[in-house]
């Protein structure tokens, strides 16, 4: 009899424990996320685990799905259009974001979730994901522009990398570095490479000179004086100073271009900080012994020291169960904007964080074998003195497409004047229905 | 039948309806008459896309009809060893994933890639920047198309050749006809239905080309939009500008172009054969 009772008790305990675990699993709120970069998904899952430690009473069960870049955005657009099939949260790349804020916006406002952190972050980083005055996305990084130098090439030409402070210094150094080594009449080593089917080279300079696609008030400023000057500067690097060449394959992610870097045909380039990951990932760390990171050269004392490039905002779609909205918003801000999250942005993802107060955290100030054993973050930080903001607007995706397809190509390959290519872009945007002002 | 109606007929009707609506972003749609069609002709890139697509289609026709035809005749003549391996090799490109093909062609067309190596060593031509120069975008795309479709077209022509009675050739040989005369007087006229079929298919395929430039130029129209096709522009208008109305109008225009071309083909060939 006793045996039977103890057996029943045992079964009861077992069932009970199963029940408890079933209940706790039920209590965890399921959140789904679409990403196009697997590392983003892993990062968010780590953040969910951290959230569960801090908030054991409101656990989250985050599952993510990684889909190819184009397909993910197209699928998301289609699901939002038909009103079903979208995930709770989704990554939207910066140049696609404005596509998602056309018509009735199908994303959830994040204003109140971001509010507690506003004072701690570089606020202009939120600007790309603002529509009608409301925030709809939070980025993974600051994406500040830095200069990548191959010190092997520089030293061989007698240039000390730390002597380059201004763009004038850069051009002077470039003239020493750019060389025709095999005597066929054209240089084989160039100081820089300029993208003809990518946007970063030009956009970085445009923003640092105070230009860009839109201003803070949402006006289209593509053909502004600042942009004309910026494009002239880029064109001159190639055609007047002769220190830059059009990027092999057209943009800085083409395999041809990586080969140029590895084989020492390009001495430097400016790209956002996240381009650091390309050195181990796409170039098998072959430049580890010579590559260093330095702040962007400056145009004038007191001017902008860098700007931001690229980015991906995580948004909450309106197809989320209404009861989960508050939790999802709180979690999203927690995963991207808290101190610990920003340290993790560097340690887990290798991205420069948007919170200023983590810049002195020992976790960020580490040496890296891929960059000559230096502490890259010291130099990234040094460049953040005066970050030029980037604003986006309804035609930001179209502007990116125009820059990628014809603008830079006409400017560099066909030597058209900056004013001409910018006016052509404005005319094209106007034909699409954009309000081009004046 | 139901499946056909849902997945084929319904989208077509919907696209036509959408082409008369203001359909930008997620919002209630309103009727706007022919505004979308006006917008299409105002778009700076539309003419460029139409011209590019037409040149591409003509280019593929000029290569993808004579080349497979001659190869099919050669194969059929029995003068070439016809092993299964050989036939499979010819057909393989059509089965290869275009994503893989795109990547491989990016390497082949690179400045220090295989094609330049081939041209330089054989003809002493200076290396060309196939993937970076606007004017070389369409030739690059036609090259990919040639690689991809030659095998399939050989197959079509081959099946046509099988149906030509061998008696005709034997009679011609007795009459003292040369190989070229036999090709010109017997093979070509009797292959007309097959040729018509391949031409129409090539025109339809040519005007609809999307994946090749999409993969070769990672989602874009290539340098200076030199490889921008109609289908790419439709895609861009729908999924970058989120303007389904104008995109649908463009789709209707593209369908009309293909329809007219096919009609002309059928009529021309039809009348031609009656006169024969």
XYZ file of C-alpha atoms in Angstrom:
714
model
C 0.000 0.000 0.000
C 2.772 2.329 1.055
C 4.589 1.473 -2.081
C 1.542 2.315 -4.122
C 1.155 5.665 -2.355
C 4.783 6.573 -2.859
C 4.484 5.598 -6.542
C 1.406 7.790 -6.924
C 3.219 10.598 -5.123
C 6.169 10.215 -7.429
C 3.919 10.343 -10.460
C 2.131 13.356 -9.021
C 5.442 15.125 -8.436
C 6.618 14.296 -11.926
C 3.371 15.492 -13.477
C 3.507 18.545 -11.288
C 6.986 19.446 -12.389
C 5.993 18.895 -16.015
C 2.998 21.100 -15.425
C 5.134 23.822 -13.927
C 7.564 23.798 -16.794
C 4.669 23.768 -19.234
C 3.202 26.788 -17.510
C 6.496 28.710 -17.538
C 6.946 27.920 -21.222
C 3.434 29.149 -21.795
C 4.154 32.305 -19.852
C 7.073 33.199 -22.060
C 5.804 35.504 -24.766
C 6.672 34.283 -28.232
C 8.186 36.905 -30.499
C 9.171 36.245 -34.092
C 11.865 38.180 -35.925
C 13.009 38.323 -39.551
C 16.616 39.207 -40.264
C 18.799 39.140 -43.384
C 22.065 38.817 -41.450
C 22.304 35.751 -39.266
C 24.506 37.522 -36.715
C 21.725 40.032 -36.088
C 19.366 37.198 -35.200
C 21.882 35.607 -32.825
C 22.533 38.968 -31.212
C 18.826 39.512 -30.571
C 18.500 36.016 -29.153
C 21.362 36.719 -26.741
C 19.624 39.897 -25.748
C 16.406 37.944 -25.167
C 18.303 35.617 -22.847
C 19.644 38.646 -20.973
C 16.122 40.092 -20.812
C 14.859 36.850 -19.298
C 17.537 37.049 -16.587
C 16.612 40.595 -15.681
C 12.854 40.132 -16.080
C 12.090 36.561 -14.948
C 8.449 37.520 -14.476
C 8.027 38.519 -18.149
C 10.091 36.050 -20.143
C 10.401 36.182 -23.895
C 10.856 33.361 -26.353
C 12.452 34.956 -29.393
C 12.738 32.956 -32.577
C 14.317 34.397 -35.682
C 14.380 33.503 -39.321
C 17.175 34.564 -41.639
C 16.113 35.280 -45.220
C 18.214 36.673 -48.064
C 18.367 40.499 -48.117
C 16.186 41.219 -51.143
C 13.744 38.421 -50.530
C 13.268 39.341 -46.887
C 12.384 42.937 -47.712
C 10.096 41.889 -50.575
C 8.347 39.285 -48.432
C 7.890 41.777 -45.633
C 6.466 44.368 -47.989
C 4.088 41.813 -49.475
C 2.934 40.592 -46.037
C 2.327 44.134 -44.834
C 0.446 44.878 -48.023
C -1.941 41.936 -47.686
C -2.215 42.266 -43.913
C -0.994 38.803 -42.960
C 2.131 36.713 -42.685
C 4.472 39.333 -41.266
C 6.613 38.591 -38.183
C 6.326 40.510 -34.911
C 9.690 42.181 -35.399
C 11.700 42.715 -38.558
C 15.043 44.158 -39.600
C 14.718 46.783 -42.313
C 17.833 48.088 -43.996
C 18.276 51.861 -44.012
C 17.958 52.304 -47.770
C 14.729 50.274 -47.751
C 13.150 51.919 -44.731
C 11.367 54.744 -46.540
C 9.700 52.170 -48.787
C 7.978 50.865 -45.663
C 6.751 54.254 -44.527
C 4.836 55.079 -47.703
C 1.042 55.279 -47.447
C -0.432 54.134 -44.131
C 2.553 53.044 -42.064
C 2.316 49.395 -41.065
C 4.900 49.637 -38.285
C 4.455 50.396 -34.587
C 5.660 53.739 -33.183
C 8.567 53.364 -30.777
C 8.724 56.910 -29.365
C 7.877 56.119 -25.732
C 10.120 53.034 -25.645
C 13.101 55.076 -26.846
C 12.385 58.060 -24.579
C 14.217 56.804 -21.425
C 17.429 56.314 -23.437
C 17.336 59.464 -25.533
C 19.918 61.292 -23.421
C 22.447 58.453 -23.635
C 22.591 57.884 -27.366
C 23.814 59.806 -30.380
C 20.291 60.857 -31.198
C 20.792 61.604 -34.854
C 21.292 57.859 -35.281
C 17.542 57.538 -34.841
C 16.855 60.005 -37.665
C 16.973 57.512 -40.548
C 14.063 55.606 -39.041
C 11.795 58.565 -38.368
C 8.653 59.210 -40.426
C 6.092 61.944 -39.766
C 7.993 62.841 -36.608
C 7.797 59.345 -35.073
C 10.437 56.668 -34.549
C 9.809 53.327 -36.236
C 13.128 51.548 -35.959
C 16.269 51.181 -33.848
C 19.642 50.521 -35.436
C 22.342 47.996 -34.566
C 25.206 50.441 -34.749
C 26.421 53.934 -35.283
C 28.252 53.029 -38.490
C 30.693 55.893 -38.241
C 33.006 56.390 -41.209
C 36.655 55.570 -40.605
C 39.702 55.425 -42.818
C 41.301 52.033 -43.509
C 45.007 52.311 -44.345
C 47.487 49.747 -45.554
C 50.603 50.904 -43.671
C 52.780 48.568 -45.715
C 52.110 50.608 -48.865
C 52.241 53.918 -47.002
C 55.615 53.275 -45.352
C 57.104 52.059 -48.619
C 56.168 55.445 -50.092
C 57.623 57.219 -47.071
C 54.276 58.294 -45.613
C 53.609 58.168 -41.886
C 49.931 57.308 -41.428
C 49.648 59.570 -38.389
C 50.789 62.587 -40.359
C 47.469 62.595 -42.252
C 45.019 64.869 -40.414
C 43.280 66.846 -43.124
C 42.101 65.968 -46.602
C 44.916 68.156 -47.961
C 47.380 65.951 -46.090
C 45.587 62.948 -47.543
C 45.925 64.207 -51.115
C 49.612 65.051 -50.598
C 50.249 61.588 -49.175
C 48.234 60.115 -52.029
C 50.519 61.671 -54.606
C 53.492 59.907 -53.026
C 51.661 56.610 -52.691
C 50.112 56.451 -56.169
C 52.755 54.859 -58.356
C 53.332 53.188 -61.656
C 55.464 50.297 -60.484
C 55.730 48.330 -63.720
C 56.389 51.319 -65.972
C 53.462 50.793 -68.366
C 52.342 54.388 -68.062
C 49.390 53.859 -65.702
C 49.612 53.611 -61.921
C 49.272 50.154 -60.359
C 49.006 51.381 -56.809
C 46.443 54.009 -55.907
C 45.863 55.870 -52.674
C 42.094 55.374 -52.818
C 39.260 53.727 -54.679
C 35.998 55.458 -55.558
C 32.796 53.475 -55.979
C 30.924 53.907 -59.259
C 28.064 51.544 -58.452
C 28.069 51.940 -54.688
C 26.956 54.863 -52.572
C 29.313 54.902 -49.594
C 32.338 56.741 -51.016
C 30.269 59.687 -52.161
C 27.698 59.670 -49.379
C 30.382 59.850 -46.683
C 31.918 62.955 -48.242
C 28.535 64.541 -49.009
C 27.438 64.237 -45.383
C 30.775 65.399 -43.974
C 30.486 68.506 -46.126
C 27.008 69.186 -44.757
C 25.060 67.751 -47.682
C 23.187 64.481 -48.124
C 19.759 63.526 -49.398
C 17.505 65.350 -46.925
C 17.925 68.031 -44.250
C 16.593 67.941 -40.678
C 13.300 69.469 -41.801
C 12.754 66.758 -44.391
C 13.542 68.909 -47.425
C 15.207 67.239 -50.384
C 18.675 68.810 -50.613
C 20.277 66.507 -53.162
C 21.380 69.295 -55.509
C 22.625 71.547 -52.696
C 25.857 73.499 -52.912
C 27.430 71.166 -50.338
C 26.715 68.112 -52.494
C 28.110 69.801 -55.599
C 31.313 70.523 -53.678
C 31.438 66.990 -52.309
C 31.037 65.341 -55.708
C 33.598 67.723 -57.177
C 36.006 66.660 -54.449
C 35.451 62.964 -55.209
C 35.766 63.508 -58.961
C 38.969 65.513 -58.466
C 40.567 62.695 -56.473
C 40.304 60.594 -59.632
C 40.674 63.056 -62.486
C 42.637 66.028 -61.114
C 44.861 64.637 -58.366
C 45.021 61.205 -59.958
C 45.276 59.462 -56.586
C 42.087 57.405 -56.802
C 40.684 54.928 -59.292
C 37.163 53.633 -59.903
C 36.626 50.618 -57.670
C 37.132 47.282 -59.403
C 33.710 45.710 -59.803
C 32.144 49.093 -59.049
C 31.708 48.857 -55.303
C 33.568 48.028 -52.142
C 32.036 44.578 -51.710
C 32.999 43.214 -55.098
C 35.413 40.261 -55.087
C 37.664 42.160 -57.531
C 38.002 44.984 -55.082
C 38.889 42.668 -52.194
C 41.587 41.238 -54.447
C 42.893 44.756 -55.132
C 43.174 45.371 -51.405
C 44.844 42.060 -50.651
C 47.338 42.448 -53.490
C 48.275 45.936 -52.355
C 46.852 47.917 -55.258
C 44.751 50.204 -53.050
C 46.414 51.902 -50.084
C 43.357 53.251 -48.304
C 39.597 53.626 -48.395
C 36.895 55.231 -46.311
C 33.972 53.083 -45.296
C 31.784 52.795 -42.206
C 33.181 51.054 -39.152
C 31.291 47.809 -39.896
C 33.527 47.313 -42.934
C 36.143 46.098 -40.397
C 34.450 42.690 -40.425
C 35.243 42.338 -44.141
C 38.974 42.064 -43.413
C 38.704 38.707 -41.635
C 35.515 37.560 -43.426
C 36.252 38.440 -47.062
C 40.015 38.816 -47.083
C 40.946 35.973 -44.698
C 42.892 38.386 -42.491
C 45.598 38.599 -45.162
C 46.206 42.255 -44.353
C 46.275 41.756 -40.577
C 49.889 42.828 -40.234
C 49.595 46.083 -42.165
C 45.986 47.303 -41.922
C 45.147 50.062 -39.436
C 42.150 52.218 -38.672
C 42.349 56.000 -38.318
C 39.786 58.776 -38.016
C 38.549 60.361 -41.251
C 40.657 63.311 -42.428
C 38.884 66.623 -41.819
C 37.984 69.363 -44.276
C 38.287 72.264 -41.826
C 39.008 72.846 -38.152
C 35.778 72.624 -36.191
C 33.985 70.888 -39.064
C 32.492 67.431 -39.062
C 34.942 64.693 -38.098
C 32.932 61.771 -39.469
C 29.419 60.725 -40.418
C 27.283 57.614 -40.411
C 26.885 55.101 -43.188
C 24.455 52.271 -43.721
C 22.457 50.639 -41.005
C 19.578 48.358 -40.235
C 16.638 49.344 -38.080
C 14.647 46.745 -36.218
C 10.948 47.560 -36.335
C 7.750 46.097 -34.899
C 5.053 45.323 -37.440
C 1.370 46.048 -36.847
C 0.598 42.363 -37.280
C 1.895 41.614 -33.805
C -0.722 40.498 -31.289
C -1.842 43.768 -29.602
C -1.242 42.257 -26.153
C 2.452 41.846 -27.005
C 3.119 45.361 -28.300
C 4.278 46.952 -25.028
C 6.548 44.029 -24.182
C 8.036 43.971 -27.674
C 8.743 47.709 -27.589
C 10.340 47.507 -24.177
C 12.433 44.524 -25.226
C 13.554 46.182 -28.448
C 14.799 49.257 -26.595
C 16.435 47.006 -23.986
C 18.167 44.938 -26.693
C 19.553 47.933 -28.561
C 19.849 50.895 -26.230
C 20.893 49.703 -22.754
C 24.513 49.988 -21.629
C 25.053 46.207 -21.641
C 23.483 45.877 -25.068
C 25.793 48.522 -26.467
C 28.850 46.775 -25.068
C 27.549 43.589 -26.677
C 27.145 45.406 -29.998
C 30.925 45.622 -30.064
C 31.813 42.331 -28.398
C 29.217 40.156 -30.197
C 28.769 41.929 -33.517
C 31.895 44.070 -33.864
C 29.778 47.208 -34.428
C 30.420 50.655 -33.006
C 27.698 51.373 -30.434
C 25.466 54.440 -30.460
C 25.705 55.031 -26.700
C 28.479 57.466 -25.871
C 28.959 56.291 -22.276
C 30.255 52.850 -23.289
C 33.164 54.226 -25.291
C 35.494 53.952 -22.297
C 34.358 50.489 -21.297
C 37.372 48.149 -21.121
C 35.473 45.616 -23.237
C 35.683 47.974 -26.197
C 39.300 48.999 -25.752
C 40.826 45.717 -26.803
C 43.634 45.018 -29.223
C 42.755 43.300 -32.478
C 45.051 41.030 -34.457
C 43.297 41.929 -37.691
C 44.359 45.533 -37.316
C 48.077 45.355 -36.635
C 47.490 44.496 -32.981
C 46.287 48.020 -32.276
C 43.227 49.086 -30.288
C 40.947 50.140 -33.165
C 38.280 51.574 -30.903
C 40.683 54.282 -29.687
C 40.760 55.632 -33.222
C 37.051 55.134 -33.865
C 36.337 57.083 -30.677
C 38.768 59.831 -31.650
C 36.798 60.353 -34.823
C 33.469 60.825 -33.088
C 34.081 64.399 -31.940
C 31.577 65.913 -34.357
C 29.410 63.413 -36.205
C 27.549 64.721 -39.251
C 23.920 63.560 -39.052
C 22.112 61.771 -41.837
C 18.450 62.428 -42.484
C 16.264 60.373 -44.743
C 12.945 61.017 -46.436
C 10.355 59.432 -48.686
C 12.615 59.219 -51.745
C 15.747 58.051 -49.934
C 15.550 54.547 -51.515
C 15.195 56.032 -55.003
C 18.104 58.414 -54.355
C 20.257 55.466 -53.302
C 19.281 53.657 -56.516
C 20.098 56.682 -58.675
C 23.480 57.133 -56.965
C 24.237 53.451 -57.397
C 23.196 53.135 -60.999
C 23.891 56.343 -62.891
C 25.038 59.252 -60.741
C 28.441 58.032 -59.630
C 29.020 56.250 -62.914
C 28.401 59.401 -64.961
C 30.501 61.471 -62.556
C 33.539 59.212 -62.505
C 33.515 57.208 -65.732
C 31.963 59.813 -68.050
C 33.394 62.847 -66.218
C 30.076 64.684 -66.163
C 29.987 67.729 -63.897
C 28.604 67.360 -60.354
C 25.894 69.925 -61.078
C 24.841 68.006 -64.174
C 24.527 64.620 -62.448
C 22.720 66.117 -59.460
C 20.293 68.039 -61.663
C 19.619 64.869 -63.641
C 18.869 63.052 -60.390
C 16.504 65.816 -59.277
C 14.712 65.720 -62.640
C 14.313 61.981 -62.317
C 12.943 62.243 -58.769
C 10.550 64.933 -59.899
C 9.245 62.650 -62.641
C 8.573 60.068 -59.938
C 6.499 62.601 -58.046
C 9.004 63.831 -55.453
C 8.603 67.311 -54.024
C 11.911 68.883 -54.982
C 11.154 72.299 -53.526
C 12.101 75.711 -54.978
C -8.639 24.621 -63.785
C -9.310 26.309 -60.435
C -5.588 26.522 -59.815
C -5.103 28.031 -63.254
C -7.824 30.603 -62.616
C -6.477 31.559 -59.198
C -2.779 31.673 -60.014
C -2.803 32.784 -63.650
C -6.005 34.568 -64.632
C -6.754 36.381 -61.377
C -3.295 38.065 -61.056
C -3.490 39.226 -64.674
C -6.904 40.800 -64.147
C -5.743 42.307 -60.844
C -2.655 43.782 -62.510
C -4.794 45.440 -65.174
C -7.118 46.838 -62.488
C -4.126 48.036 -60.424
C -2.704 49.847 -63.424
C -5.671 52.229 -63.269
C -5.394 52.822 -59.521
C -3.236 54.997 -57.328
C -1.494 52.236 -55.434
C 1.412 53.656 -53.450
C 2.209 52.047 -50.134
C -0.483 50.481 -48.014
C -3.596 52.625 -48.296
C -7.024 52.618 -49.840
C -6.741 52.643 -53.617
C -8.486 55.199 -55.776
C -9.188 55.177 -59.506
C -6.872 57.476 -61.406
C -7.633 56.611 -65.011
C -4.576 56.696 -67.232
C -2.339 58.601 -64.791
C -0.136 55.565 -64.166
C 0.403 55.131 -67.891
C 1.373 58.797 -68.150
C 3.750 58.299 -65.226
C 5.397 55.392 -67.014
C 6.229 57.521 -70.027
C 7.459 60.324 -67.758
C 9.882 58.016 -65.972
C 13.383 58.910 -67.055
C 14.497 55.279 -67.120
C 11.553 53.849 -69.050
C 12.935 54.626 -72.512
C 16.340 53.353 -71.470
C 14.843 50.112 -70.142
C 12.733 49.638 -73.270
C 15.724 50.285 -75.552
C 17.984 47.986 -73.514
C 15.413 45.194 -73.522
C 14.839 45.519 -77.260
C 18.576 45.470 -78.010
C 18.984 42.497 -75.712
C 16.138 40.642 -77.432
C 17.516 41.373 -80.917
C 20.977 40.335 -79.735
C 19.712 37.035 -78.398
C 17.749 36.419 -81.608
C 20.814 37.075 -83.761
C 22.823 34.535 -81.814
C 20.339 32.109 -80.358
C 18.626 31.207 -83.617
C 21.520 30.635 -86.103
C 24.006 29.184 -83.630
C 21.808 26.420 -82.168
C 20.375 25.735 -85.637
C 23.802 25.106 -87.155
C 24.890 23.098 -84.125
C 21.695 21.018 -84.269
C 22.228 20.282 -87.961
C 25.831 19.318 -87.262
C 24.722 17.022 -84.455
C 22.022 15.545 -86.645
C 24.403 14.988 -89.574
C 26.117 12.213 -87.658
C 29.528 13.779 -88.196
C 29.842 14.587 -84.525
C 30.122 11.993 -81.817
C 26.843 12.068 -79.955
C 27.488 10.656 -76.553
C 25.027 11.075 -73.706
C 27.683 12.979 -71.792
C 27.960 15.459 -74.645
C 24.213 15.971 -74.844
C 23.995 16.417 -71.093
C 26.783 18.983 -71.181
C 24.926 21.006 -73.806
C 21.770 20.910 -71.759
C 23.413 21.512 -68.375
C 23.408 25.350 -68.368
C 19.601 25.401 -68.501
C 19.489 23.285 -65.369
C 22.097 25.262 -63.453
C 20.847 27.603 -60.773
C 21.160 31.167 -62.017
C 22.487 32.255 -58.661
C 25.462 29.958 -59.135
C 25.761 30.948 -62.789
C 25.677 34.634 -61.854
C 28.527 34.184 -59.408
C 30.570 32.190 -61.882
C 29.973 34.753 -64.621
C 31.041 37.553 -62.282
C 34.376 35.760 -62.044
C 34.534 35.022 -65.760
C 33.756 38.623 -66.689
C 36.069 40.208 -64.087
C 38.878 42.363 -65.392
C 41.424 39.612 -64.799
C 38.832 36.926 -65.451
C 38.706 34.081 -67.909
C 37.061 35.952 -70.784
C 39.682 38.698 -70.840
C 42.427 36.126 -70.513
C 40.951 34.302 -73.498
C 40.534 37.455 -75.624
C 43.968 38.802 -74.732
C 45.884 35.612 -75.411
C 43.985 34.829 -78.608
C 43.426 38.215 -80.199
C 45.753 40.445 -78.206
C 42.798 42.600 -77.131
C 43.336 44.923 -74.157
C 41.465 43.613 -71.089
C 37.886 44.948 -71.090
C 36.028 46.002 -67.955
C 32.946 43.896 -68.688
C 31.210 44.463 -65.378
C 32.169 48.105 -64.907
C 31.423 49.780 -68.215
C 27.872 50.655 -69.217
C 28.273 49.775 -72.909
C 29.443 46.263 -72.090
C 26.455 45.453 -69.875
C 24.199 44.203 -72.678
C 26.938 42.188 -74.415
C 27.651 40.558 -71.031
C 23.978 39.702 -70.599
C 23.745 38.318 -74.130
C 26.791 36.194 -73.384
C 25.052 34.738 -70.329
C 21.901 34.147 -72.399
C 23.920 32.361 -75.098
C 25.469 30.098 -72.517
C 22.126 29.387 -70.948
C 19.805 28.895 -73.893
C 21.940 27.429 -76.710
C 21.416 23.896 -75.402
C 17.661 24.197 -75.111
C 17.351 25.684 -78.595
C 19.507 22.891 -80.013
C 17.031 20.505 -78.466
C 14.088 22.253 -80.135
C 15.797 22.284 -83.526
C 16.846 18.693 -83.082
C 13.294 17.548 -82.548
C 12.315 19.466 -85.709
C 15.117 17.834 -87.690
C 14.045 14.363 -86.663
C 10.706 14.971 -88.371
C 12.269 15.767 -91.743
C 12.177 12.668 -93.885
C 15.610 11.318 -94.822
C 14.212 10.432 -98.268
C 14.340 14.086 -99.254
C 18.082 14.232 -98.583
C 18.689 10.980 -100.449
C 16.783 12.307 -103.455
C 18.753 15.537 -103.286
C 22.044 13.667 -103.172
C 21.021 11.764 -106.305
C 20.219 15.099 -107.962
C 23.745 16.220 -107.086
C 22.891 18.803 -104.425
C 25.677 20.094 -102.215
C 25.464 19.990 -98.432
C 24.801 23.712 -98.309
C 22.060 23.446 -100.951
C 20.393 20.687 -98.946
C 20.560 22.814 -95.821
C 19.216 25.881 -97.608
C 16.518 24.204 -99.715
C 15.377 21.340 -97.521
C 16.329 21.767 -93.886
C 15.615 25.453 -93.470
C 12.153 25.577 -95.109
C 10.983 22.409 -93.381
C 12.221 23.643 -90.031
C 10.107 26.792 -90.301
C 7.485 25.809 -87.680
C 10.247 24.998 -85.196
C 12.088 28.213 -86.020
C 8.907 30.221 -85.539
C 8.352 28.561 -82.204
C 11.907 29.301 -81.047
C 11.769 32.897 -82.299
C 8.524 33.594 -80.471
C 9.841 31.979 -77.301
C 13.065 33.979 -77.567
C 11.173 37.242 -77.967
C 8.990 36.503 -74.988
C 12.018 35.432 -72.945
C 14.032 38.412 -74.138
C 11.452 40.969 -73.140
C 10.891 39.332 -69.798
C 14.587 39.033 -68.887
C 15.031 39.700 -65.192
C 17.077 37.163 -63.311
C 20.246 37.444 -65.405
C 20.895 41.163 -64.770
C 19.513 40.833 -61.254
C 22.107 38.217 -60.372
C 24.999 39.515 -62.475
C 24.726 43.001 -61.021
C 23.466 41.960 -57.572
C 20.004 43.431 -57.800
C 20.688 46.398 -60.022
C 20.830 47.365 -63.650
C 24.605 47.289 -63.803
C 27.003 50.206 -64.324
C 25.152 53.331 -65.392
C 22.008 51.172 -65.611
C 23.399 49.825 -68.909
C 21.769 46.467 -68.143
C 18.446 47.844 -66.905
C 15.601 45.821 -68.384
C 11.848 46.387 -68.373
C 11.246 43.648 -65.822
C 13.923 45.103 -63.528
C 12.330 48.541 -63.782
C 8.916 47.072 -62.950
C 10.429 45.334 -59.947
C 12.209 48.512 -58.856
C 9.040 50.592 -59.192
C 7.019 48.091 -57.188
C 9.458 47.107 -54.482
C 11.735 50.128 -54.083
C 9.260 52.900 -54.762
C 6.322 50.822 -53.463
C 4.295 52.133 -56.391
C 2.326 49.120 -57.544
C 0.040 51.189 -59.753
C 2.768 52.471 -62.044
C 4.528 49.097 -61.936
C 1.322 47.361 -63.028
C 0.886 49.855 -65.867
C 4.407 49.077 -66.997
C 3.613 45.356 -66.841
C 0.557 45.855 -69.045
C 2.644 47.811 -71.566
C 5.287 45.065 -71.583
C 2.604 42.403 -72.106
C 1.167 44.434 -74.996
C 4.586 44.708 -76.639
C 5.175 40.969 -76.391
C 1.670 40.257 -77.682
C 2.088 42.522 -80.709
C 5.490 41.061 -81.574
C 4.195 37.503 -81.323
C 1.184 38.384 -83.468
C 3.401 39.912 -86.155
C 5.572 36.804 -86.086
C 2.660 34.453 -86.556
C 1.094 36.528 -89.323
C 4.363 37.077 -91.154
C 5.357 33.440 -91.026
C 1.807 32.329 -91.757
C 1.509 34.440 -94.924
C 5.022 33.486 -95.925
C 4.330 29.789 -95.771
C 1.098 30.128 -97.785
C 3.019 31.801 -100.593
C 5.599 29.067 -100.580
